Short mmCIF file of C-alpha atoms in Angstrom, two decimals:
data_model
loop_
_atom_site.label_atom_id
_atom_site.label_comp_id
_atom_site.label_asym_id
_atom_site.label_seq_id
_atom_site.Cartn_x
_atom_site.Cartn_y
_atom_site.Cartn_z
CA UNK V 18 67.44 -2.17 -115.14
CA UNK V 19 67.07 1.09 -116.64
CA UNK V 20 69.52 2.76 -118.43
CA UNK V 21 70.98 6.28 -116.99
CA UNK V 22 70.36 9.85 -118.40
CA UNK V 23 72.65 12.01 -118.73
CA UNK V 24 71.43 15.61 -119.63
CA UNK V 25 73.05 18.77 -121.20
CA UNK V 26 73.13 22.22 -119.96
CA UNK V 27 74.78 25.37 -121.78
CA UNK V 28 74.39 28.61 -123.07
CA UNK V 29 73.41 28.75 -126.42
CA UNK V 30 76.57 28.60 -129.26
CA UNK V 31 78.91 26.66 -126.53
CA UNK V 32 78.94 23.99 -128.53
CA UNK V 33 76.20 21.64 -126.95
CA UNK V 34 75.26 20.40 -130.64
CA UNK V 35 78.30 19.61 -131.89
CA UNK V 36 79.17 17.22 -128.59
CA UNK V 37 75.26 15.75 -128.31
CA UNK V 38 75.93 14.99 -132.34
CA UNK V 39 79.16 13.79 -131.99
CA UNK V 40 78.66 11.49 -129.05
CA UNK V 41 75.49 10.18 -131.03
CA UNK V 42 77.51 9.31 -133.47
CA UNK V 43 75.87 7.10 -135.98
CA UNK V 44 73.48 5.71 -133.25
CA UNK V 45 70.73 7.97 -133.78
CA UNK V 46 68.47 4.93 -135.59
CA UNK V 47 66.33 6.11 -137.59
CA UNK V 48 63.17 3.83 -137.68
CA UNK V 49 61.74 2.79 -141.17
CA UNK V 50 58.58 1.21 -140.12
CA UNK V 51 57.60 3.90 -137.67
CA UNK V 52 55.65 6.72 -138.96
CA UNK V 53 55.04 9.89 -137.54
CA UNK V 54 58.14 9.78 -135.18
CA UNK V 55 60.06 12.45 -136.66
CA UNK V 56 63.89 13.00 -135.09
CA UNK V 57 64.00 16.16 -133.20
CA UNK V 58 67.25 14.01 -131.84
CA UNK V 59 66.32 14.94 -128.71
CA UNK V 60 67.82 11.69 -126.98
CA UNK V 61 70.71 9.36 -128.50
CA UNK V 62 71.89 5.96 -127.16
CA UNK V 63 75.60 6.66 -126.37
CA UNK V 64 77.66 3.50 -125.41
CA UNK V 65 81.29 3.71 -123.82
CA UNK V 66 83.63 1.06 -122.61
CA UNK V 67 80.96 -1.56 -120.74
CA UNK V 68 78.18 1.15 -120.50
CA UNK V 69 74.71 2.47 -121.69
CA UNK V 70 73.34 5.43 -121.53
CA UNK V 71 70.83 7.89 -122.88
CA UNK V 72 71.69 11.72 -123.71
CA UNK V 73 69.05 14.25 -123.89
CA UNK V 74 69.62 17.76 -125.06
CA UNK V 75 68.00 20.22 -123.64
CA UNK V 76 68.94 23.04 -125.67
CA UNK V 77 67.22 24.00 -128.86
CA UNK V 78 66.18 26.93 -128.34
CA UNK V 79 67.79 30.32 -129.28
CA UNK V 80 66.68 33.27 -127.62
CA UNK V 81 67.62 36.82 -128.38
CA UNK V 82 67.99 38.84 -125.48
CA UNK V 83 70.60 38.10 -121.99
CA UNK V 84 67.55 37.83 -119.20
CA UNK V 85 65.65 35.46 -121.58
CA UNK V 86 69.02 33.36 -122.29
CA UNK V 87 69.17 33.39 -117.97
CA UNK V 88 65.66 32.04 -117.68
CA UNK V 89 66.15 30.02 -120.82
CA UNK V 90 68.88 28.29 -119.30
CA UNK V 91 67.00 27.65 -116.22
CA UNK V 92 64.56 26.24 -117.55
CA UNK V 93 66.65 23.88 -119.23
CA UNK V 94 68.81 23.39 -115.89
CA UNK V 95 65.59 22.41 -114.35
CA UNK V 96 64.62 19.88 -116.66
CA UNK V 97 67.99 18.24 -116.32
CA UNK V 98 68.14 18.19 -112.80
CA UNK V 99 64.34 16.81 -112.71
CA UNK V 100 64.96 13.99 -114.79
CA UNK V 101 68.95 13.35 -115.21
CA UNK V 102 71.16 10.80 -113.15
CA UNK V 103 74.09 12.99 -114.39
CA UNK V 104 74.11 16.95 -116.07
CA UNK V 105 76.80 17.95 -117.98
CA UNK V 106 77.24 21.42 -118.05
CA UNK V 107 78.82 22.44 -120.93
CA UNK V 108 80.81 25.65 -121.00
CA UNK V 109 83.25 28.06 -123.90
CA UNK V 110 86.79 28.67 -122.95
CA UNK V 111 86.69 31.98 -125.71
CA UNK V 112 83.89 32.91 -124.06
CA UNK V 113 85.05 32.62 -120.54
CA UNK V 114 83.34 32.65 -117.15
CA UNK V 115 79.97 34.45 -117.90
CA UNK V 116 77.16 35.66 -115.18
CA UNK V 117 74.89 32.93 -117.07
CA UNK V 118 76.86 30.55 -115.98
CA UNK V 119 77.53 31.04 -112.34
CA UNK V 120 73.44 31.33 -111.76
CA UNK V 121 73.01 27.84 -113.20
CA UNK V 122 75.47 26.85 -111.70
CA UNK V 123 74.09 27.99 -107.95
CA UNK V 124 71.05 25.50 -109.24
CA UNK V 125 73.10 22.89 -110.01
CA UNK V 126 75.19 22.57 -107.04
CA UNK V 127 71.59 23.34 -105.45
CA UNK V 128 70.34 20.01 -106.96
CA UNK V 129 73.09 17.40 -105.19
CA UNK V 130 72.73 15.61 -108.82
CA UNK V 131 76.07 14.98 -110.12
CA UNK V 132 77.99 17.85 -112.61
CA UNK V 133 80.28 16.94 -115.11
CA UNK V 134 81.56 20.33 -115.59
CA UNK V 135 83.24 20.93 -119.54
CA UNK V 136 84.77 23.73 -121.09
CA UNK V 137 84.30 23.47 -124.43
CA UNK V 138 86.96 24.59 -127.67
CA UNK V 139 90.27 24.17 -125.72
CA UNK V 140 91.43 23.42 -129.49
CA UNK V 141 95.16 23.82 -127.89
CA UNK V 142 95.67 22.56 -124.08
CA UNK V 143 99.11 23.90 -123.64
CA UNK V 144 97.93 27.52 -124.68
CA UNK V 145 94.70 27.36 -123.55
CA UNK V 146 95.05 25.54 -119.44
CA UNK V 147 94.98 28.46 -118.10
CA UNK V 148 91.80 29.94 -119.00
CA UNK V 149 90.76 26.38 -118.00
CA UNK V 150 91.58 26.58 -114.77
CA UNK V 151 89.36 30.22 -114.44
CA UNK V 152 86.55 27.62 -114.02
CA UNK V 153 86.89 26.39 -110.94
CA UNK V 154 86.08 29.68 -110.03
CA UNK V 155 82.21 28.00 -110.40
CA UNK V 156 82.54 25.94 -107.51
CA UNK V 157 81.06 22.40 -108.98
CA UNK V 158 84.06 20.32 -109.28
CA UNK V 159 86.89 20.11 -112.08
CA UNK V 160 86.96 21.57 -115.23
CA UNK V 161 87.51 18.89 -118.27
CA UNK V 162 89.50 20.33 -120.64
CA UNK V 163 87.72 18.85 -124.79
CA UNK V 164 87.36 20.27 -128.59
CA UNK V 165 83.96 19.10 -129.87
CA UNK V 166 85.05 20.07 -132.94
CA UNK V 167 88.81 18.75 -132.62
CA UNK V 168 87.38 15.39 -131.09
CA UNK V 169 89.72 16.28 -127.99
CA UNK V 170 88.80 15.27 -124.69
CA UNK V 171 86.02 13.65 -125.01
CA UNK V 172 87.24 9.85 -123.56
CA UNK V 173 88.15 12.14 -120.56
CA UNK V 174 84.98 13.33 -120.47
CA UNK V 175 82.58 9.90 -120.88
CA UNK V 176 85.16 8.67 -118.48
CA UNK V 177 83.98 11.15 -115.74
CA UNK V 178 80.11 10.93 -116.87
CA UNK V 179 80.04 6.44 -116.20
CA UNK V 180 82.03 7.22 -113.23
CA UNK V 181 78.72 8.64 -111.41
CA UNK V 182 76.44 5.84 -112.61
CA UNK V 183 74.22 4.66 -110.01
CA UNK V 184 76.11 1.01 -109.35
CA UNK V 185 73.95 -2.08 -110.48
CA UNK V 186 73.25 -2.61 -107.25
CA UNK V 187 70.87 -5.60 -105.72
CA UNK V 188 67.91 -3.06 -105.11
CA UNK V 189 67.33 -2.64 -108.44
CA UNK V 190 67.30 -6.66 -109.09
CA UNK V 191 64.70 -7.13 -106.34
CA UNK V 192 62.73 -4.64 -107.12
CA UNK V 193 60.14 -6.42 -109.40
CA UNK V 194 57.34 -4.30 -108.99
CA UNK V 195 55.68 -3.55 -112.58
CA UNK V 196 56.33 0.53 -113.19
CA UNK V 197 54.13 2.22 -115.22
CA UNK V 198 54.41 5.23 -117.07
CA UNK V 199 51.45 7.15 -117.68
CA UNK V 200 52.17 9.65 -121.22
CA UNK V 201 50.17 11.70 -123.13
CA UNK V 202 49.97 15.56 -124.39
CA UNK V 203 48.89 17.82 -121.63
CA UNK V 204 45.75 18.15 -120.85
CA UNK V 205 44.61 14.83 -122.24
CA UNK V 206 43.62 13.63 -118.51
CA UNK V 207 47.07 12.00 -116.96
CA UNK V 208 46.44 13.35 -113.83
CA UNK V 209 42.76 12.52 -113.19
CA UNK V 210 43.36 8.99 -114.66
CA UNK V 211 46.33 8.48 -111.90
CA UNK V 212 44.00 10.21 -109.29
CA UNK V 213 41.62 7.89 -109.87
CA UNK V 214 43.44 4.55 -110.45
CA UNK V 215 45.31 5.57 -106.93
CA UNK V 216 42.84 7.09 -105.15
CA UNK V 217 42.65 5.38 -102.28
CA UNK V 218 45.29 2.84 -102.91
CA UNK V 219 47.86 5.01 -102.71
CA UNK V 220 50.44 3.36 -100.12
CA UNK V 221 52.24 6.27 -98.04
CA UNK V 222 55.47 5.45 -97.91
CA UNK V 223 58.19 7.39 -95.73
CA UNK V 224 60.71 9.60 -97.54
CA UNK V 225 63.39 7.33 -98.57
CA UNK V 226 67.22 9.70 -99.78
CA UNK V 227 67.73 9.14 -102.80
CA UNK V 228 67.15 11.07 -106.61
CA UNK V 229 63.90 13.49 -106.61
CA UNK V 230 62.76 11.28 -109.07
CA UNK V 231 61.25 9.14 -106.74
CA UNK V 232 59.08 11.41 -105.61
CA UNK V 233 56.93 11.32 -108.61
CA UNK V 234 56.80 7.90 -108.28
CA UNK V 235 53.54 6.52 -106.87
CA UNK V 236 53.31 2.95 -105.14
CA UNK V 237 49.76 1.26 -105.35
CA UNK V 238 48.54 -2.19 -103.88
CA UNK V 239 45.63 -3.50 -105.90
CA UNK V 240 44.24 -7.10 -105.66
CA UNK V 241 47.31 -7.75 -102.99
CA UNK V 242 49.84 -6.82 -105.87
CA UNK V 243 51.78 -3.75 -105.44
CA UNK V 244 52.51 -1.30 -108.92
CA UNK V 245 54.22 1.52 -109.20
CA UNK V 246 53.19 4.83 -111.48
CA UNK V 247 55.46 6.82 -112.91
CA UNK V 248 53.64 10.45 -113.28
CA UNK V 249 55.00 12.46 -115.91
CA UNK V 250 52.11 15.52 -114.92
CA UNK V 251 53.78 16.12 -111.69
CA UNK V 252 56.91 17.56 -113.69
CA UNK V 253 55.44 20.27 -115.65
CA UNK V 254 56.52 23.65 -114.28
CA UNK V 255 54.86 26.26 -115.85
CA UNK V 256 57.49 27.64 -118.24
CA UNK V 257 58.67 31.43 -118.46
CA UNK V 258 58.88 31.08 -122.18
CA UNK V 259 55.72 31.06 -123.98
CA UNK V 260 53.79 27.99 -123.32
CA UNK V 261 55.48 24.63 -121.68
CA UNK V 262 57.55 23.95 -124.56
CA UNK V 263 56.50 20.78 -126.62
CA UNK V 264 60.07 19.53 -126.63
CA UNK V 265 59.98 19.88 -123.12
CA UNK V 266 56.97 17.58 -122.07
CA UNK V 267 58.55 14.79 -125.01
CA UNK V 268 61.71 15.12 -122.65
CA UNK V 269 60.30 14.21 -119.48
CA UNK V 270 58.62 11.63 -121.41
CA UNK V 271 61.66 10.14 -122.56
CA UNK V 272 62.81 10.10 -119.56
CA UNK V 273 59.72 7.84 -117.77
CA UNK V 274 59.58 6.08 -120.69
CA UNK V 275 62.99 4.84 -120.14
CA UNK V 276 62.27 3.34 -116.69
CA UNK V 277 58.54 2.01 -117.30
CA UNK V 278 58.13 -1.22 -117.98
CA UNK V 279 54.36 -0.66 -119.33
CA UNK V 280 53.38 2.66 -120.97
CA UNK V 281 49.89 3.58 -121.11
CA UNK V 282 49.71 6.61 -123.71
CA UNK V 283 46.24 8.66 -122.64
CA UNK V 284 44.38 10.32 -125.75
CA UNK V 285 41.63 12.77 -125.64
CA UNK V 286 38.72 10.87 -127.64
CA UNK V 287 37.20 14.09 -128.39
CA UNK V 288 40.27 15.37 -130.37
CA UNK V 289 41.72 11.64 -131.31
CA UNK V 290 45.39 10.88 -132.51
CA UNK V 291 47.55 13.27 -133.10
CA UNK V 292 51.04 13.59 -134.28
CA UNK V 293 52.51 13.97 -130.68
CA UNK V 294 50.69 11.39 -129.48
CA UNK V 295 52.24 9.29 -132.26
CA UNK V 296 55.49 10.56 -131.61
CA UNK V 297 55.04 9.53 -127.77
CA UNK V 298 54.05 5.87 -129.13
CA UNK V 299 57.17 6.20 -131.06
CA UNK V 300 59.57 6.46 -128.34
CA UNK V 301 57.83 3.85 -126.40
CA UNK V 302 57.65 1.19 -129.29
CA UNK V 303 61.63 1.54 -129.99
CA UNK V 304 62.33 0.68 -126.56
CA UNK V 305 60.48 -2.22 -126.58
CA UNK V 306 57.98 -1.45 -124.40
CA UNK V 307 54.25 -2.46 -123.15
CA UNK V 308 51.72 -0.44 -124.42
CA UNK V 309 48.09 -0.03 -123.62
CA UNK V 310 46.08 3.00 -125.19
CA UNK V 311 43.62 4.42 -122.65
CA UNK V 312 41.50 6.45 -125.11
CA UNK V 313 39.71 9.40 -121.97
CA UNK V 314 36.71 11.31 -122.04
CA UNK V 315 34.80 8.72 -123.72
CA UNK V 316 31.97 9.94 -121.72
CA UNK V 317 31.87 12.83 -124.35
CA UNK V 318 31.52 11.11 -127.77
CA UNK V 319 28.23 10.88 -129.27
CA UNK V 320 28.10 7.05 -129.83
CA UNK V 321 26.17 4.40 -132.62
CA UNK V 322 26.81 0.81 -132.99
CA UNK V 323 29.53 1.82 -135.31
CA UNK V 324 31.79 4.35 -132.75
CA UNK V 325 33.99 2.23 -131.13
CA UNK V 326 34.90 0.25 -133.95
CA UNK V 327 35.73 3.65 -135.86
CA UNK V 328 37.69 5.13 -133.77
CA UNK V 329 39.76 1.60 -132.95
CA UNK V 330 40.09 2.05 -136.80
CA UNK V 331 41.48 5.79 -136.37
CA UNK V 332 43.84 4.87 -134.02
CA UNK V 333 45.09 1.72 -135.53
CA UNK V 334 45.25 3.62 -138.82
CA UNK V 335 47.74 6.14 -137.30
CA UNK V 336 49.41 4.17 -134.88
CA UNK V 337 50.15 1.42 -137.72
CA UNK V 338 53.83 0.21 -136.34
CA UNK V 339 52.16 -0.80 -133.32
CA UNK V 340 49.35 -2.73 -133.78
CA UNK V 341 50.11 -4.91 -130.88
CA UNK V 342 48.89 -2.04 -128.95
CA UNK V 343 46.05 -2.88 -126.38
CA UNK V 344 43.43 -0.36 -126.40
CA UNK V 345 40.92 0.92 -123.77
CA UNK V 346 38.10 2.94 -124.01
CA UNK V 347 37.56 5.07 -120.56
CA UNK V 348 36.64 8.11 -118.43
CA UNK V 349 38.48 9.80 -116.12
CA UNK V 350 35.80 11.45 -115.24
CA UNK V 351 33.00 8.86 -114.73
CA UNK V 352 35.69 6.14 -113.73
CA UNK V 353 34.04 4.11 -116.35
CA UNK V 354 36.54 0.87 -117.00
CA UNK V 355 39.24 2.16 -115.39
CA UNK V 356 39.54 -0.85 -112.95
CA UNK V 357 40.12 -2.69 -115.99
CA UNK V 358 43.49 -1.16 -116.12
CA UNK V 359 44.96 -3.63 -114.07
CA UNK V 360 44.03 -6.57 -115.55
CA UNK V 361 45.34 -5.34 -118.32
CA UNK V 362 48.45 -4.19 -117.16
CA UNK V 363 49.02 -7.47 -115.20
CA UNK V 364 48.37 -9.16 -119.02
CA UNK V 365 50.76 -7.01 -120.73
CA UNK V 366 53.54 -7.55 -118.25
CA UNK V 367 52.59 -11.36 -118.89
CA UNK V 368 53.36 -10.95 -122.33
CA UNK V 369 56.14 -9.06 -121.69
CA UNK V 370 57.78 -11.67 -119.59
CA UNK V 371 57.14 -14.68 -121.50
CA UNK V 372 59.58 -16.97 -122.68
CA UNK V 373 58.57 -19.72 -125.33
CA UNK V 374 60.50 -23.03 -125.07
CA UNK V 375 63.01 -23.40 -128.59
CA UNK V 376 61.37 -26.66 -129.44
CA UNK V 377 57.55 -24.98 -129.28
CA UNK V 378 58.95 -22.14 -131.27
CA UNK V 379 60.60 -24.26 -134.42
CA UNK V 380 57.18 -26.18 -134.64
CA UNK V 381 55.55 -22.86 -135.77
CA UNK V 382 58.43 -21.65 -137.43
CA UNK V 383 58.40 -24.80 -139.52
CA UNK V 384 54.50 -24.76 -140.16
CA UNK V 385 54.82 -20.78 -141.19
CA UNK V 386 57.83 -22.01 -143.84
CA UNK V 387 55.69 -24.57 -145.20
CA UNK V 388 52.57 -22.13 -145.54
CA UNK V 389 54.69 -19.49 -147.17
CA UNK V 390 57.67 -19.84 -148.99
CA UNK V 391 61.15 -17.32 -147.51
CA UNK V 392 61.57 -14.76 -150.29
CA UNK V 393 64.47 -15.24 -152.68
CA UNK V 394 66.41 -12.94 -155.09
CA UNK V 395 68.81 -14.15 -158.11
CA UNK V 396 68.12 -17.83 -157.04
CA UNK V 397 68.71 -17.70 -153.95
CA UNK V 398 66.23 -18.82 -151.48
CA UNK V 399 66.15 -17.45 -147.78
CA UNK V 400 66.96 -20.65 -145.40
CA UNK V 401 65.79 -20.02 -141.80
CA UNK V 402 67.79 -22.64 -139.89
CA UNK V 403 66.09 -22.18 -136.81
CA UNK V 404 64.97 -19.61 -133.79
CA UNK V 405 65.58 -18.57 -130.28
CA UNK V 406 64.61 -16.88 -127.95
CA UNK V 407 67.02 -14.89 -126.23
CA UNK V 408 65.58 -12.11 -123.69
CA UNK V 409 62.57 -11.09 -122.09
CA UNK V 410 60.97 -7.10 -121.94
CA UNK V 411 60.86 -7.36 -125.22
CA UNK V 412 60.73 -10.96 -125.93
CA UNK V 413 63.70 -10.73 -128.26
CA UNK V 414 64.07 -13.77 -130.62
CA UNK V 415 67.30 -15.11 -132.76
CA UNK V 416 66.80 -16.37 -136.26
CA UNK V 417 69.61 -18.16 -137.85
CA UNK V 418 69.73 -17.38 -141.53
CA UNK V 419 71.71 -18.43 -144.72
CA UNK V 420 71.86 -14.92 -145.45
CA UNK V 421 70.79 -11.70 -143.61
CA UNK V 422 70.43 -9.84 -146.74
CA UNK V 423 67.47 -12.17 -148.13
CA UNK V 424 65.45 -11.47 -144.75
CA UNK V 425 63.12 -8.86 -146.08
CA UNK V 426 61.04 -6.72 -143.01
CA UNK V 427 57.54 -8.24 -144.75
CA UNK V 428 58.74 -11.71 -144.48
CA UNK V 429 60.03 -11.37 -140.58
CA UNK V 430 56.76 -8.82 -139.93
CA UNK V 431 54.87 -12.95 -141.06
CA UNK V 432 56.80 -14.74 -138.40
CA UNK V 433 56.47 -12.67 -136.31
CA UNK V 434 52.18 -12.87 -136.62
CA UNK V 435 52.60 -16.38 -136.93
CA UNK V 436 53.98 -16.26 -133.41
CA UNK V 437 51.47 -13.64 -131.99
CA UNK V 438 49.09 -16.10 -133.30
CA UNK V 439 49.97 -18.86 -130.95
CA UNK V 440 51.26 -17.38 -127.82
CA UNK V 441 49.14 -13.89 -127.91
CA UNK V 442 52.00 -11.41 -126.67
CA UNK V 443 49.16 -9.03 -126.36
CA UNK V 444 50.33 -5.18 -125.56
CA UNK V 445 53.96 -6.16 -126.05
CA UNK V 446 56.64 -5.84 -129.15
CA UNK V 447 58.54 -8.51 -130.10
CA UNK V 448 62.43 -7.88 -131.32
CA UNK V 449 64.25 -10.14 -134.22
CA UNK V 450 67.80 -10.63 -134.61
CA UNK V 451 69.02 -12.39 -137.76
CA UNK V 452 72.55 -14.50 -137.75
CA UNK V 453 73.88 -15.88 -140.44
CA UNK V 454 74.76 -19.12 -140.59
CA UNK V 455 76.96 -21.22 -143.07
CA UNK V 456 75.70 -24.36 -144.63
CA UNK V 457 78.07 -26.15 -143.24
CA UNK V 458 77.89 -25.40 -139.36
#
């Protein structure tokens, strides 16, 4: 099951920063082994009592004048409602009740999504309730009373946000369809690719209540199995700032990221990788997800015996922490492999899904040992006891240890090949946990 988004909404200097950094906490990980993802710390993983969640900011962006704050915060509004489970709205008692905020507000109690509403600073709540209380005055629900700054509040708050969770209900156990994302920089061919993979698959389904996000999602029956795409294009309003925002489109792609189970990432072969595109791989790869790289507009490169292999090189080159990644060479345009997709997508989820039996997976883990000795450091010698494997999407293995400090990334990054070697796990990433284990146990 996918974990819920919660989104944040405010004028700018209310304080949205100082919550969205505070609620990260330390859990903003910061990813050694993955170049080119650079931390706009746009999302967080927030946990509280038994729950998950991810926060996205939508702020970030500091306008000058009062209309283009208005449309500014519209814009964000928008993006919240379009791809939030819950918004908070975060508001400043000093400031009090401003026009700003009763407009995105109207949208907002438009949007039937649950509002957390929070009034932000109340460094002192006996002084300070009634100014509080002036909120209600917005008509979405109860003011909560927290200091970002002061740390006050804020259990109050979380409380209120895990309160409108969607419940873990059955429906989301049964529903085994694969869901795949479809991500990429604008313009790079999303849409045509979906037009074309859906074309005349596309199931009609009748309009089932529930989030607008499930409007954007597509259901397809190929080969008697049904799939469901998650299009990202369909979001992109054209935005009254400038141009759509790049923060904006790696948003919304956070957001279908999050419930995909495969992500294919669609680059223009006529421009090749870029850094957004590796940033898009980024977010995908941390999450554990499938990946397939449909490389579009292949149609247009000038081609030798050599071409494919260089531009495999390219992307491997630049995409280096994934290079699990399957990759695809098609047109949009032409249609040219395209119905290859779902073979591929069906082998991916494979991969995805597979569980090795422990006894199968010590055998290798004992050959790899013998081949290549565990580093050591001042005499000691990393033991690896033996592994597990304890989930599935990512196949997430255990290795018990005599000592997690010994277990250097290189020599895990060799098990973990070793593995690849004999089961494939094509298009998926695979996940290690070290334990440590005493000698004794």
């Amino acid at each position: 099951m996918s974990k819920p988004i919660v989104a944040v909404v405010g004028r700018p200097n209310v304080g949205k920063s100082t919550l969205f950094n505070h609620l990260a906490g330390q859990q903003i990980s910061i990813v050694k082994d993955t170049p080119g993802v650079t931390r706009d710390r746009i999302y967080a993983e927030v946990s509280w009592l038994d729950k998950n969640f991810t926060l996205i900011d939508t702020g970030g962006i500091e306008p000058e004048t009062k209309d283009i704050i208005l449309a500014q915060m519209r814009e964000q509004a928008q993006i919240a409602i379009d791809t939030a489970d819950v918004i908070i709205f975060i508001t400043d008692v000093r400031q009090g009740l401003v026009d700003a905020d009763a407009k995105v507000a109207d949208m907002l109690r438009r949007s039937h999504k649950p509002v957390v509403l929070v009034v932000n600073k109340v460094d002192n709540f006996e002084k300070l309730m009634p100014d509080v209380y002036e909120f209600y005055n917005l008509g979405i629900g109860d003011p909560i009373p927290i200091s970002a700054v002061g740390k006050l509040g804020i259990g109050e708050m979380l409380d209120e946000i895990v309160k409108h969770f969607p419940e873990d209900t059955q429906e989301d156990g049964e529903d085994d369809r694969p869901k795949i994302a479809i991500v990429g920089k604008p313009n790079v061919g999303k849409s045509s690719i979906i037009n074309k993979m859906v074309g005349e698959q596309r199931v009609i389904v009748s309009d089932i209540a529930g989030t607008t996000r499930d409007a954007i999602d597509t259901p397809v029956v190929y080969n008697g199995r049904e799939y469901v795409f998650i299009d990202t294009a369909g979001l992109r309003r054209k935005s009254k700032i400038k141009e759509e925002l790049e923060r904006y489109s790696i948003i919304r792609t956070v957001a279908a990221v999050e419930r995909a189970d495969v992500v294919i990432l669609v680059i223009d072969a006529t421009e090749g990788v870029t850094e957004q595109d590796a940033k898009i791989a980024g977010i995908a790869h941390e999450r554990g997800k499938g990946m397939i790289i449909a490389v579009n507009k292949w149609d247009a490169i000038e081609k030798n015996d050599k071409t494919i292999y260089e531009h495999t090189q390219k992307i491997k080159d630049t995409l280096s922490f994934m290079p699990y990644a399957e990759l695809l060479f098609v047109s949009a345009k032409t249609g040219q492999r395209l119905n290859k997709i779902y073979d591929m997508i069906d082998m991916v989820i494979e991969s995805q899904t597979m569980r090795i039996p422990t006894g199968v997976l010590n055998e290798i883990l004992t050959e790899a040992v013998a081949m290549q000795q565990p580093p050591s450091d001042k005499g000691k010698r990393l033991r690896i006891y033996y592994m597990t494997q304890v989930a599935v999407k990512p196949p997430t293995f255990v290795m018990f240890v005599n000592d997690k400090e010994l277990t250097h990334f290189s020599y895990t990054r060799y098990i973990e090949n070793k593995i690849r070697e004999a089961f494939g796990f094509r298009g998926t990433a695979l996940r290690f946990i070290n334990r440590e284990r005493k000698e004794k146990e």
